[in-house]
XYZ file of C-alpha atoms in Angstrom:
98
model
C -0.057 0.006 0.117
C 1.427 3.494 -1.088
C 0.928 6.451 1.237
C 1.241 9.764 0.461
C 1.002 13.095 2.122
C -0.045 16.644 1.272
C 1.465 19.347 3.045
C -1.130 22.099 3.038
C -0.430 25.417 4.551
C -3.697 27.408 5.904
C -4.211 31.377 6.295
C -6.962 31.671 8.448
C -8.791 35.272 9.343
C -8.381 36.543 12.906
C -11.843 35.360 13.230
C -10.970 32.053 12.098
C -7.625 31.695 14.346
C -9.671 32.654 17.503
C -12.399 29.629 16.552
C -9.436 27.328 15.892
C -7.881 28.212 19.323
C -11.120 27.806 21.365
C -11.852 24.463 19.589
C -8.217 23.074 20.260
C -8.740 24.370 23.826
C -12.067 22.319 24.342
C -10.471 19.145 22.679
C -7.366 19.665 24.779
C -9.348 20.281 28.228
C -11.827 17.161 27.194
C -8.875 14.913 26.741
C -7.406 15.566 29.648
C -10.736 15.403 31.674
C -11.754 11.805 29.935
C -8.267 10.735 30.542
C -8.516 11.302 34.203
C -11.718 10.047 34.619
C -10.375 6.780 32.911
C -7.623 6.359 35.191
C -9.750 6.820 38.180
C -12.056 4.186 37.020
C -9.436 1.912 36.149
C -7.864 2.340 39.686
C -11.135 1.580 41.019
C -12.394 -1.220 38.928
C -9.613 -2.431 36.769
C -11.296 -1.504 33.799
C -11.180 1.599 31.668
C -14.400 3.879 30.513
C -15.925 2.927 26.960
C -16.010 5.555 24.306
C -20.016 5.540 25.140
C -19.615 5.885 28.805
C -16.953 8.856 28.172
C -19.329 10.612 25.653
C -22.344 10.060 28.400
C -20.474 12.953 30.368
C -20.808 15.552 27.663
C -24.282 16.470 27.875
C -24.016 17.275 31.697
C -20.926 19.108 31.314
C -22.058 21.342 28.597
C -25.165 22.215 31.173
C -22.977 22.509 33.873
C -22.108 26.408 34.990
C -18.537 26.184 34.864
C -18.009 24.171 31.851
C -20.899 25.703 29.752
C -18.244 26.806 27.267
C -18.031 23.304 26.054
C -21.191 24.084 24.327
C -19.567 26.693 22.273
C -17.413 23.708 20.605
C -18.574 21.471 17.706
C -19.858 18.295 19.435
C -17.990 16.171 16.755
C -14.676 17.464 17.904
C -15.235 16.302 21.363
C -16.636 12.758 20.169
C -13.509 12.843 17.869
C -11.198 13.133 20.832
C -13.000 10.512 22.920
C -12.545 8.184 19.837
C -8.779 8.820 20.176
C -8.468 8.544 23.903
C -10.352 5.234 23.678
C -8.215 3.828 20.940
C -4.903 4.989 22.572
C -4.329 1.618 24.311
C -3.678 3.372 27.659
C -5.023 -0.004 29.553
C -3.746 -2.634 27.374
C -1.039 -4.818 28.544
C -0.106 -5.905 25.299
C 0.274 -2.263 23.856
C 3.558 -1.395 22.049
C 3.386 1.976 22.811
C 3.117 3.578 19.556
């Protein structure tokens, strides 16, 4: 299988830069929060949380007063972050680390 890469330079406007920064911040915060929840659950039960279990936290967090800013982010971004964290093999003993 042949893989090709394409390098593209983006020139976002100031408004787009702000939106991208907010989106990246939401994704980064959700990654850290979901990872922490998974680690806590793993320590208590010996199993991590599934993608569905992690995504179930999102509506509550979006409605909470201190994390209401998550509602400004596209839900697909947060769900994709959940997918990435659940496929990262944190809790797999046979993980090779890459």
